[in-house]
Coordinates of C-alpha atoms (C1' of nucleotides) in Angstrom, one line a residue:
Chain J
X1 CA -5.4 -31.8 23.1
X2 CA -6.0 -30.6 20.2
X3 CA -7.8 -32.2 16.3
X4 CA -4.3 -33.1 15.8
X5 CA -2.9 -35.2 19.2
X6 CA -0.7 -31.6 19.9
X7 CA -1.1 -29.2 22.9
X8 CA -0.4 -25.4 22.2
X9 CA 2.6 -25.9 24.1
X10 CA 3.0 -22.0 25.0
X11 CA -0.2 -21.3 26.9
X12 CA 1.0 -22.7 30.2
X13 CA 3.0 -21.5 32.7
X14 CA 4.6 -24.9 33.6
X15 CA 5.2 -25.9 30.2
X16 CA 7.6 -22.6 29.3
X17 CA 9.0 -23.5 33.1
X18 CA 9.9 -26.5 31.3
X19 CA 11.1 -25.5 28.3
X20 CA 13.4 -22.9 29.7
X21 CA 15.1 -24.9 32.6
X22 CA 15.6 -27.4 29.4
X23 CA 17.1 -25.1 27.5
X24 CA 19.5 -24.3 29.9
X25 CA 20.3 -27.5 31.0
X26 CA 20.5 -28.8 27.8
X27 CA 23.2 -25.9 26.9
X28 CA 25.5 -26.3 29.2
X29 CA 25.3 -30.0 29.5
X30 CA 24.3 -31.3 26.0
X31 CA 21.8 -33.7 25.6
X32 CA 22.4 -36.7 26.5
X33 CA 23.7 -36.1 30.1
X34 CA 20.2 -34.2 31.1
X35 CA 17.4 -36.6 32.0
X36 CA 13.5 -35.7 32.1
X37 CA 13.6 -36.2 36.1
X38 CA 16.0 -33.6 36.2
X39 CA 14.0 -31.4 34.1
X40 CA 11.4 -31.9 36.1
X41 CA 13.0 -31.1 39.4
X42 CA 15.1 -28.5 38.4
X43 CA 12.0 -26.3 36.9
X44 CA 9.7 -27.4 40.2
X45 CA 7.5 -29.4 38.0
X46 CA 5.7 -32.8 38.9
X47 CA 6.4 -35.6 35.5
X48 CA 3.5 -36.0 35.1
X49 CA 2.7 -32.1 33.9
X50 CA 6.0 -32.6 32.0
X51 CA 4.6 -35.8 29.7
X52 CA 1.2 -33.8 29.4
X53 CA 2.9 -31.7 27.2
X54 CA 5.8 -33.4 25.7
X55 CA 5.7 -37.0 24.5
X56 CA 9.3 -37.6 25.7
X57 CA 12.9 -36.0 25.9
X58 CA 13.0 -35.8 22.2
X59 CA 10.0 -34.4 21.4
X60 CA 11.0 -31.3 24.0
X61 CA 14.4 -31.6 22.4
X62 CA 13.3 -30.6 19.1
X63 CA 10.4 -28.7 20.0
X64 CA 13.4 -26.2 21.6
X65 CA 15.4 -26.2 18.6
X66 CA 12.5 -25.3 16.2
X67 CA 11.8 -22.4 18.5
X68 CA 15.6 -21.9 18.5
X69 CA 15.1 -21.3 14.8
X70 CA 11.8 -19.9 14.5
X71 CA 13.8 -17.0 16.3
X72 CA 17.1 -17.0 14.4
X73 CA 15.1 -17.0 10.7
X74 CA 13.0 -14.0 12.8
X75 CA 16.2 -11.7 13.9
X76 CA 17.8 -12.9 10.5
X77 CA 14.5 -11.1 8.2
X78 CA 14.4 -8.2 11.0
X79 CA 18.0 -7.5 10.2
X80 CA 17.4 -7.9 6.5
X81 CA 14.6 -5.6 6.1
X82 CA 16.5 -2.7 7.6
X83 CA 17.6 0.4 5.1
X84 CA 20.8 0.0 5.0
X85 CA 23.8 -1.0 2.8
X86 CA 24.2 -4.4 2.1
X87 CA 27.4 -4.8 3.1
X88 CA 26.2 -3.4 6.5
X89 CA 23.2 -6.5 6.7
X90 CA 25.5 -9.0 6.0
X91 CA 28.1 -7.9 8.4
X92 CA 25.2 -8.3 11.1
X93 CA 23.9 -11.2 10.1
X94 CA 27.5 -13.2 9.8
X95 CA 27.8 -11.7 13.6
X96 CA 24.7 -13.2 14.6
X97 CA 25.7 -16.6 12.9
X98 CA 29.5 -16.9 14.6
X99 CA 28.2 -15.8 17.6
X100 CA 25.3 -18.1 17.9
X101 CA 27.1 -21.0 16.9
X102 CA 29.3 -19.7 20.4
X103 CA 26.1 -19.9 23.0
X104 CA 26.0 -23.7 22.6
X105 CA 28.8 -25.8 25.4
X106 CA 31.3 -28.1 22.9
X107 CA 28.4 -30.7 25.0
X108 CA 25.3 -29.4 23.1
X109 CA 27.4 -29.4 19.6
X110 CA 28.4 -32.7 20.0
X111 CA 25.2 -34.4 20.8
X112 CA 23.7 -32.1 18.1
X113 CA 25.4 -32.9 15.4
X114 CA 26.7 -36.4 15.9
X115 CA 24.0 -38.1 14.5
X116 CA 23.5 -40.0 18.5
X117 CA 19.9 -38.5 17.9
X118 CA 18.4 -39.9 14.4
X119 CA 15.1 -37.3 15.2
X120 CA 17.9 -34.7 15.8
X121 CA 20.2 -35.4 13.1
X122 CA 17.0 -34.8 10.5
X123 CA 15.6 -31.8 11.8
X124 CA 19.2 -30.4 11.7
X125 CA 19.5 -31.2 8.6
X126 CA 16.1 -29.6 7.1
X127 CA 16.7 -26.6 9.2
X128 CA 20.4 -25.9 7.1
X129 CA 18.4 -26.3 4.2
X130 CA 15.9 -24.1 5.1
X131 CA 18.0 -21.8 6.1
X132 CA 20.1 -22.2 3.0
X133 CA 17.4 -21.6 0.7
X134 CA 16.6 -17.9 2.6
X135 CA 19.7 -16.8 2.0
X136 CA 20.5 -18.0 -1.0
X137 CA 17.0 -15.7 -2.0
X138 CA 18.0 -12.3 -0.7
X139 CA 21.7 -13.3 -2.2
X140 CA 20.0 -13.6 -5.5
X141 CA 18.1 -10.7 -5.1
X142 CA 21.5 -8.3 -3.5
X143 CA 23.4 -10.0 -7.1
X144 CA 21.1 -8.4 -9.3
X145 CA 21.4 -5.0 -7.6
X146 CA 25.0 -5.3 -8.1
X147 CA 26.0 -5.5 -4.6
X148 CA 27.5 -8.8 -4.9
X149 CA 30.4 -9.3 -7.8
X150 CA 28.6 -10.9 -10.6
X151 CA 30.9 -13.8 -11.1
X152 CA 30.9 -15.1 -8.2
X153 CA 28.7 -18.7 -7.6
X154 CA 26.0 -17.6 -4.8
X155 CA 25.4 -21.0 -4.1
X156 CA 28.9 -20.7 -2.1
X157 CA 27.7 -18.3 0.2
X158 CA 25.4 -19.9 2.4
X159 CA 27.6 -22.5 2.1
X160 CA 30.3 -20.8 3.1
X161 CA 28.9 -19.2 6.2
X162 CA 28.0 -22.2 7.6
X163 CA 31.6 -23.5 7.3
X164 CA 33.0 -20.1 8.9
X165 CA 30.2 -20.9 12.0
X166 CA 32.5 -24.3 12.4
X167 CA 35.7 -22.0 12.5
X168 CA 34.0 -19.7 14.8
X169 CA 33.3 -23.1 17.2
X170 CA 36.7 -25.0 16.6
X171 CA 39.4 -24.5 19.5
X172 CA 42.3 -24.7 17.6
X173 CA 41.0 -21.4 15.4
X174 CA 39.8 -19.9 18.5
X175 CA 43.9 -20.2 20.2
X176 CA 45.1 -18.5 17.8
X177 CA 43.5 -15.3 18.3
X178 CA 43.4 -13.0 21.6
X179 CA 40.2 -13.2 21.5
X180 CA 36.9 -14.9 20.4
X181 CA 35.8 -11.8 19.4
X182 CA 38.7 -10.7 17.2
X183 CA 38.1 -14.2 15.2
X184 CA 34.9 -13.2 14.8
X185 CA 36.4 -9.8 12.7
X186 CA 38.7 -11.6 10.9
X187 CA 36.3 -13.7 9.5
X188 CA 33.9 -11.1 8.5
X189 CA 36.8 -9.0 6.8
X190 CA 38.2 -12.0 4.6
X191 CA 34.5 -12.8 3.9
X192 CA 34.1 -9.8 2.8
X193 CA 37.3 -8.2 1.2
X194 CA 39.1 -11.4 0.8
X195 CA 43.0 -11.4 1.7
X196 CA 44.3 -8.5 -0.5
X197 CA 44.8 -5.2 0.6
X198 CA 43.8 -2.8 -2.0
X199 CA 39.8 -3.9 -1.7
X200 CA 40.1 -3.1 2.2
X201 CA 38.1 -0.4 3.5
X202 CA 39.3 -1.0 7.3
X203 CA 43.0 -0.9 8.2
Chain X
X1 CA 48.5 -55.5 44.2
X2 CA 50.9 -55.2 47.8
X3 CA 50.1 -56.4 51.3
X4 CA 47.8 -53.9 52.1
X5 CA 45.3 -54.7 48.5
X6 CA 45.9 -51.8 47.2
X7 CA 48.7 -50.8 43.5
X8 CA 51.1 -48.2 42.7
X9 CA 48.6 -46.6 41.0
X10 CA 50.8 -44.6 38.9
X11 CA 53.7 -47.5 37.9
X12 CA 51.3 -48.0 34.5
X13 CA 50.8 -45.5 31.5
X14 CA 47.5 -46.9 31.4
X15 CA 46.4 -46.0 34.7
X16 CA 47.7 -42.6 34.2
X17 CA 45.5 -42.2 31.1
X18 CA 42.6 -43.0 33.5
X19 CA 43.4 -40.5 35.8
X20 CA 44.3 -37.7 33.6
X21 CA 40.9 -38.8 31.4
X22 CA 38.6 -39.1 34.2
X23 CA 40.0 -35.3 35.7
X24 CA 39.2 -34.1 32.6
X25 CA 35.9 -35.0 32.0
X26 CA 35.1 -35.0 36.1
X27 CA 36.6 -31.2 35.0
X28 CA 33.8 -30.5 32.8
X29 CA 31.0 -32.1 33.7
X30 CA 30.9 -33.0 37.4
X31 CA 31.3 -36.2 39.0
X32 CA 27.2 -37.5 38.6
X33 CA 27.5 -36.9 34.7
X34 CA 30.6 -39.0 34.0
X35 CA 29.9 -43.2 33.9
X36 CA 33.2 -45.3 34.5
X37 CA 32.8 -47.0 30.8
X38 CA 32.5 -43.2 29.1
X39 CA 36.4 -42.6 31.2
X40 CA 37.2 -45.8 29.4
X41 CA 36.5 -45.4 26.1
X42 CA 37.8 -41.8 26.5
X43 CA 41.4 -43.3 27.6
X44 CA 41.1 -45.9 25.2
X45 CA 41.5 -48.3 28.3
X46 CA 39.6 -51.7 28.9
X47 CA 37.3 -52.0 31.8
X48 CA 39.0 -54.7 32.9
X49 CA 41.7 -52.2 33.4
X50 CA 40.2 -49.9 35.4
X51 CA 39.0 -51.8 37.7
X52 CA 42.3 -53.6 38.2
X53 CA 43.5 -50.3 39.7
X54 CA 40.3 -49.0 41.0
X55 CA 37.7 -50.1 43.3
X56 CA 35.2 -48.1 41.2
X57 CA 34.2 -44.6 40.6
X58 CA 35.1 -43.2 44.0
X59 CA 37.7 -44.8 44.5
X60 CA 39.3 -43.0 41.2
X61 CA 37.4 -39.7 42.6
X62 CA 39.1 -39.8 46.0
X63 CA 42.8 -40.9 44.4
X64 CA 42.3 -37.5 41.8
X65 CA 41.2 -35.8 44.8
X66 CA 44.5 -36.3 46.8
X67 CA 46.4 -35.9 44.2
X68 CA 45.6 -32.2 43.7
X69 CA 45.5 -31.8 47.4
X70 CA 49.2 -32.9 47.7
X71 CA 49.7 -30.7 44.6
X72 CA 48.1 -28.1 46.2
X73 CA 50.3 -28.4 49.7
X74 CA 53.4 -28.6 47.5
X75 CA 53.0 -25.4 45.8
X76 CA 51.7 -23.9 49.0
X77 CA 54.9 -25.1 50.6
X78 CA 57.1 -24.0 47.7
X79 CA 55.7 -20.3 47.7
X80 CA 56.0 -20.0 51.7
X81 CA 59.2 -21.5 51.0
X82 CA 60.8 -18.5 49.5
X83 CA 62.8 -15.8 50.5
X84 CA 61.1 -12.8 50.0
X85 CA 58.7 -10.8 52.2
X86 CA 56.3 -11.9 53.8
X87 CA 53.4 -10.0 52.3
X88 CA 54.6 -11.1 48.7
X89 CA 54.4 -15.1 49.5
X90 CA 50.9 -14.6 51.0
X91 CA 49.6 -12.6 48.0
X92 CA 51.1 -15.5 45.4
X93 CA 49.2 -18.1 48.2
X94 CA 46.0 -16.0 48.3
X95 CA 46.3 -15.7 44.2
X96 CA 46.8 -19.5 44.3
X97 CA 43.3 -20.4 45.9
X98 CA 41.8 -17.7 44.1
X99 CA 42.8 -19.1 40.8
X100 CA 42.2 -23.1 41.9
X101 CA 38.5 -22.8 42.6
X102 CA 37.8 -21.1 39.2
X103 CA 39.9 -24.0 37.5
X104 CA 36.2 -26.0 38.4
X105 CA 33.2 -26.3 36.4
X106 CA 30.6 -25.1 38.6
X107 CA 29.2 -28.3 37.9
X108 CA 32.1 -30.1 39.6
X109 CA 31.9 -28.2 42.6
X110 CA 28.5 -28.9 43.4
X111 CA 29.3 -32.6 43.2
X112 CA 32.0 -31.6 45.0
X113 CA 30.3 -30.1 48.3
X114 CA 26.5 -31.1 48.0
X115 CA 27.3 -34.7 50.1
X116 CA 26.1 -36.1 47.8
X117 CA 28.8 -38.8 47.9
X118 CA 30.0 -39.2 51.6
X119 CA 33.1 -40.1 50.9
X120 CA 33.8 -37.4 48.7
X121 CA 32.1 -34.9 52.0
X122 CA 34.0 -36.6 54.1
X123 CA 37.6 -36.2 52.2
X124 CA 36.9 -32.4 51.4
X125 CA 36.4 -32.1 55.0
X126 CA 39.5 -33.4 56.3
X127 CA 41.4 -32.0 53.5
X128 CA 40.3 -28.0 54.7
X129 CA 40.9 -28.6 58.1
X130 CA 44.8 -30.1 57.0
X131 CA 45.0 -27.0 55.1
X132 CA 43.7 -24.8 57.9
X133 CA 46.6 -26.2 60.4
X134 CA 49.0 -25.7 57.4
X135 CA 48.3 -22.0 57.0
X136 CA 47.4 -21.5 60.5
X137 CA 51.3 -22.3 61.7
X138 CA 52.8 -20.4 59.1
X139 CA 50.6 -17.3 60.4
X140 CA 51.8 -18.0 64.0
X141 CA 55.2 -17.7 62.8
X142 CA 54.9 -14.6 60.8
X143 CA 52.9 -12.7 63.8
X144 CA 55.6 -13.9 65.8
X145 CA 57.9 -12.1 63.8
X146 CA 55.7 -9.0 63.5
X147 CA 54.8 -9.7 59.8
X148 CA 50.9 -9.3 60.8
X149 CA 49.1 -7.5 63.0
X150 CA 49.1 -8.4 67.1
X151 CA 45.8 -8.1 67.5
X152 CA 44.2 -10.1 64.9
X153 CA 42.7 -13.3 65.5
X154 CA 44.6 -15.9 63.7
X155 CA 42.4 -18.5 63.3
X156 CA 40.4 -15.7 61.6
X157 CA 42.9 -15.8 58.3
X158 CA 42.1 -19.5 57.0
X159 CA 39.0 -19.0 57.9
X160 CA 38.8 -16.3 55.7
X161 CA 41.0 -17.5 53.1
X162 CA 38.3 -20.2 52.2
X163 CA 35.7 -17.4 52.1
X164 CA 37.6 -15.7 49.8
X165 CA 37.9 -18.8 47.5
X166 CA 34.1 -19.2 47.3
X167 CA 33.4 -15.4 46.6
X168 CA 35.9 -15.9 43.7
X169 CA 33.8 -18.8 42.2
X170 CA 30.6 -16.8 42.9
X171 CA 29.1 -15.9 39.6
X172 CA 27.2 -12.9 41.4
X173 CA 30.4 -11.7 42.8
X174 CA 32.1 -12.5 39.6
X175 CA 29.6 -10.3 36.9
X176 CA 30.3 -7.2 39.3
X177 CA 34.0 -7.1 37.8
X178 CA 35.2 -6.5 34.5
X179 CA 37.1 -9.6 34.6
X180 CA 38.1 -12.5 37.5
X181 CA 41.3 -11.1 37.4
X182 CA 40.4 -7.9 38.5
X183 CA 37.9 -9.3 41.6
X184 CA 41.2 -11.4 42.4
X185 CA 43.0 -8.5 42.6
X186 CA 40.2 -6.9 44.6
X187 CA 40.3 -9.3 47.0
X188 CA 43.9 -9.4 48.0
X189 CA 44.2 -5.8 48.6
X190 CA 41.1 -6.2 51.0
X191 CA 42.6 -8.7 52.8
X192 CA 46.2 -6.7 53.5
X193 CA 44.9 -3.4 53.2
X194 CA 41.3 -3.4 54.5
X195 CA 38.8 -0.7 53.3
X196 CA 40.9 2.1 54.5
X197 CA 42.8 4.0 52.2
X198 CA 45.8 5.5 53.9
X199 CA 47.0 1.9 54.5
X200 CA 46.9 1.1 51.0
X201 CA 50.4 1.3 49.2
X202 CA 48.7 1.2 45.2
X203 CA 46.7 3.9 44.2
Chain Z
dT1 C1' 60.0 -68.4 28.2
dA2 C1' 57.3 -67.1 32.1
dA3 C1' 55.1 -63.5 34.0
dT4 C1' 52.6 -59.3 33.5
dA5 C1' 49.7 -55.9 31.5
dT6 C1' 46.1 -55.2 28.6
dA7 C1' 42.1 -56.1 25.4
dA8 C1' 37.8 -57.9 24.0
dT9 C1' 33.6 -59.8 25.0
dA10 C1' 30.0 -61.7 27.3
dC11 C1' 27.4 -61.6 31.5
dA12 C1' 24.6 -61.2 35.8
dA13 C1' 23.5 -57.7 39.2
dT14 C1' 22.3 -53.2 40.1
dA15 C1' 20.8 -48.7 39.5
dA16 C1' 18.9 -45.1 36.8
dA17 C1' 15.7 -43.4 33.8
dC18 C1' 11.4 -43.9 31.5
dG19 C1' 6.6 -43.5 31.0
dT20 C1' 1.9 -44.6 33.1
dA21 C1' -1.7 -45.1 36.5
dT22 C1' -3.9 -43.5 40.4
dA23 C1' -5.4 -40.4 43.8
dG24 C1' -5.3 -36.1 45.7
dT25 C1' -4.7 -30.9 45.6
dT26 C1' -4.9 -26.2 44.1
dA27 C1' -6.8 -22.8 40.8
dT28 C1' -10.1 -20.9 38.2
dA29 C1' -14.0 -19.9 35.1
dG30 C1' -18.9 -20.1 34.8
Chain T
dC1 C1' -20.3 -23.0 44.8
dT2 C1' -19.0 -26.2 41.7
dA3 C1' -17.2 -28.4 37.7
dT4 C1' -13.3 -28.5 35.1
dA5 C1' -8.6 -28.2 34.0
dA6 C1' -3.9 -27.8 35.7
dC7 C1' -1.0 -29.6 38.6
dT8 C1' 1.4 -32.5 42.4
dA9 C1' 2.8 -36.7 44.7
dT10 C1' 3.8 -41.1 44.7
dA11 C1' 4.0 -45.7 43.5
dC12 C1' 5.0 -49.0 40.0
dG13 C1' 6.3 -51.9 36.0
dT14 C1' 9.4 -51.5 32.1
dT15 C1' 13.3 -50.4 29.7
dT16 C1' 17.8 -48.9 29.3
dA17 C1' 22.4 -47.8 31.2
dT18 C1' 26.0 -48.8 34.4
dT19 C1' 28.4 -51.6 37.2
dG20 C1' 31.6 -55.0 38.4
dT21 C1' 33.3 -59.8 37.3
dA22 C1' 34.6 -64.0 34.8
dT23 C1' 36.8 -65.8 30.8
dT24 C1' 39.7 -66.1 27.1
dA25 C1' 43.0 -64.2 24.1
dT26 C1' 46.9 -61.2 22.9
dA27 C1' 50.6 -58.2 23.2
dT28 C1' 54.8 -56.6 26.3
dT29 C1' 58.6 -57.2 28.8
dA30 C1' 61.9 -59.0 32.1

DNA sequence: TAATATAATACAATAAACGTATAGTTATAG
DNA sequence: CTATAACTATACGTTTATTGTATTATATTA
């Protein structure tokens, strides 16, 4: 242990052992139906290593998720800093948020946003702010360049795309395309071009 | 409750909303993960109910069990029933075990075999071997009438038939095709056609 | 109305999960 | 080699969840 009562939770074997078998537990079953013991057993670990480095469940639950968004704000700026169009950044970056949104079992949504959790709920919460706030930055910037129509509020777009990563996860929306995939496209077109024909590039 | 202590488990709406709730969840998550009180609250159903029509969670298990087993005979018996050629109602059987086996969570099969639960062992036991007589007359009859080959071992086809239905779930098997359809498909031609191709009528 | 089905709640008994203590076993760096 | 850290195994007391029942009350229905 460290000054600060932590562990550098990375440098041992056992402990990513952990966090992985977690992780994929907790994805396909959600939170609440995946106990420590079975963490343990499942990633050939003794409970005792498991407590050395995690305080209990929920401190392993959130230590996952920050990583979880340490790596989306990571692929988010890679994709960003690329020398491209705008239009051609966004289009990524609305992919990787429908599709992410997609990796999680209706299981891990449910226990993840249903407050159940209050540690959870909060961390949730701070990351759609975070998150929020770094787009609405490089949306501000992308406005001033003129690649953003200049009447439009930016403060709906990040907004927005979190609302189109619920459509992307609702069944209903989902039956009524062939395919995940094509709801995906749809969404990124009327993001983009809205629902009238003459600003369409695309069909 | 009759003579023998046991109900007409499916005279009451209510006790159908338990079964068709608890195969749903069971479904999804496997038999461990699901806690009589969550199928309760899921029906909308008192406890008090449940247990008037169940002895407890196994008892439920083993009720849902035989009822997709009888299900399962019926529509066996409905395909052999028909009158077309032979080779046609075996591929709609062989697509019909095929397809069941996927309808799982892999989840629920583990339950389901692992004995973890004796009772459940002990009721998927008996229930392959009833099928295995089932199918085993039917092929006496049709090499009887020269529908299969003489010299094949029929006790070899049931046998094989349940093979067949655990390569289908097999998620190693399963990423080597483009889709389960396709390794379906694949595996009915094997079984009329064999390897060779100048017995193969498609392609 | 009498009988039946169901709900709501509280409750004791049981089982599962939690988190810690202890003792012993690899690894490994000095 | 040895001292230290990482880890395992297991047992254990505590807490929490689940089970199954008893009781009382309320709709439904025959």
């Amino acid at each position: 242990m460290n000054k600060k009562g932590t562990i550098k939770k990375t440098a041992s074997k056992k402990c990513r052992q952990i966090i992985d078998t977690a992780r994929n537990l907790f994805w396909f079953h959600g939170l609440r139906r995946v106990s420590v013991e079975e963490i343990c057993q499942t990633a050939g670990v003794s409970k005792m290593t498991f407590y050395k480095y995690f305080k209990n469940k929920i401190d392993l639950i959130l230590f996952i998720l920050n990583e979880m968004f340490r790596e989306g704000v990571t692929r988010y700026k890679g994709i960003m800093a690329q020398n491209v169009p705008f239009a051609e950044k966004a289009k990524e970056v609305i992919r990787m948020k429908l599709e992410g949104t997609k990796d999680f079992s209706q299981e891990m949504l449910k226990d993840l946003m249903q407050g159940n959790i209050p540690e959870v709920a909060e961390l949730m919460q701070s990351m759609k702010e975070k998150n929020y706030k770094l787009i609405l930055d490089d949306m501000f910037e992308a406005q001033k360049k003129g690649e953003i129509r200049r009447d439009i509020n930016l403060q709906f777009i990040p907004y927005f795309l979190n609302k189109m990563a619920d459509m992307a996860g609702d069944e209903q929306m989902i039956s009524m395309y062939e395919s995940p995939q094509s709801l995906t496209a749809e969404l990124i077109n009327f993001f983009f071009y809205g629902i009238l024909t003459e600003k369409g590039e695309d069909k």
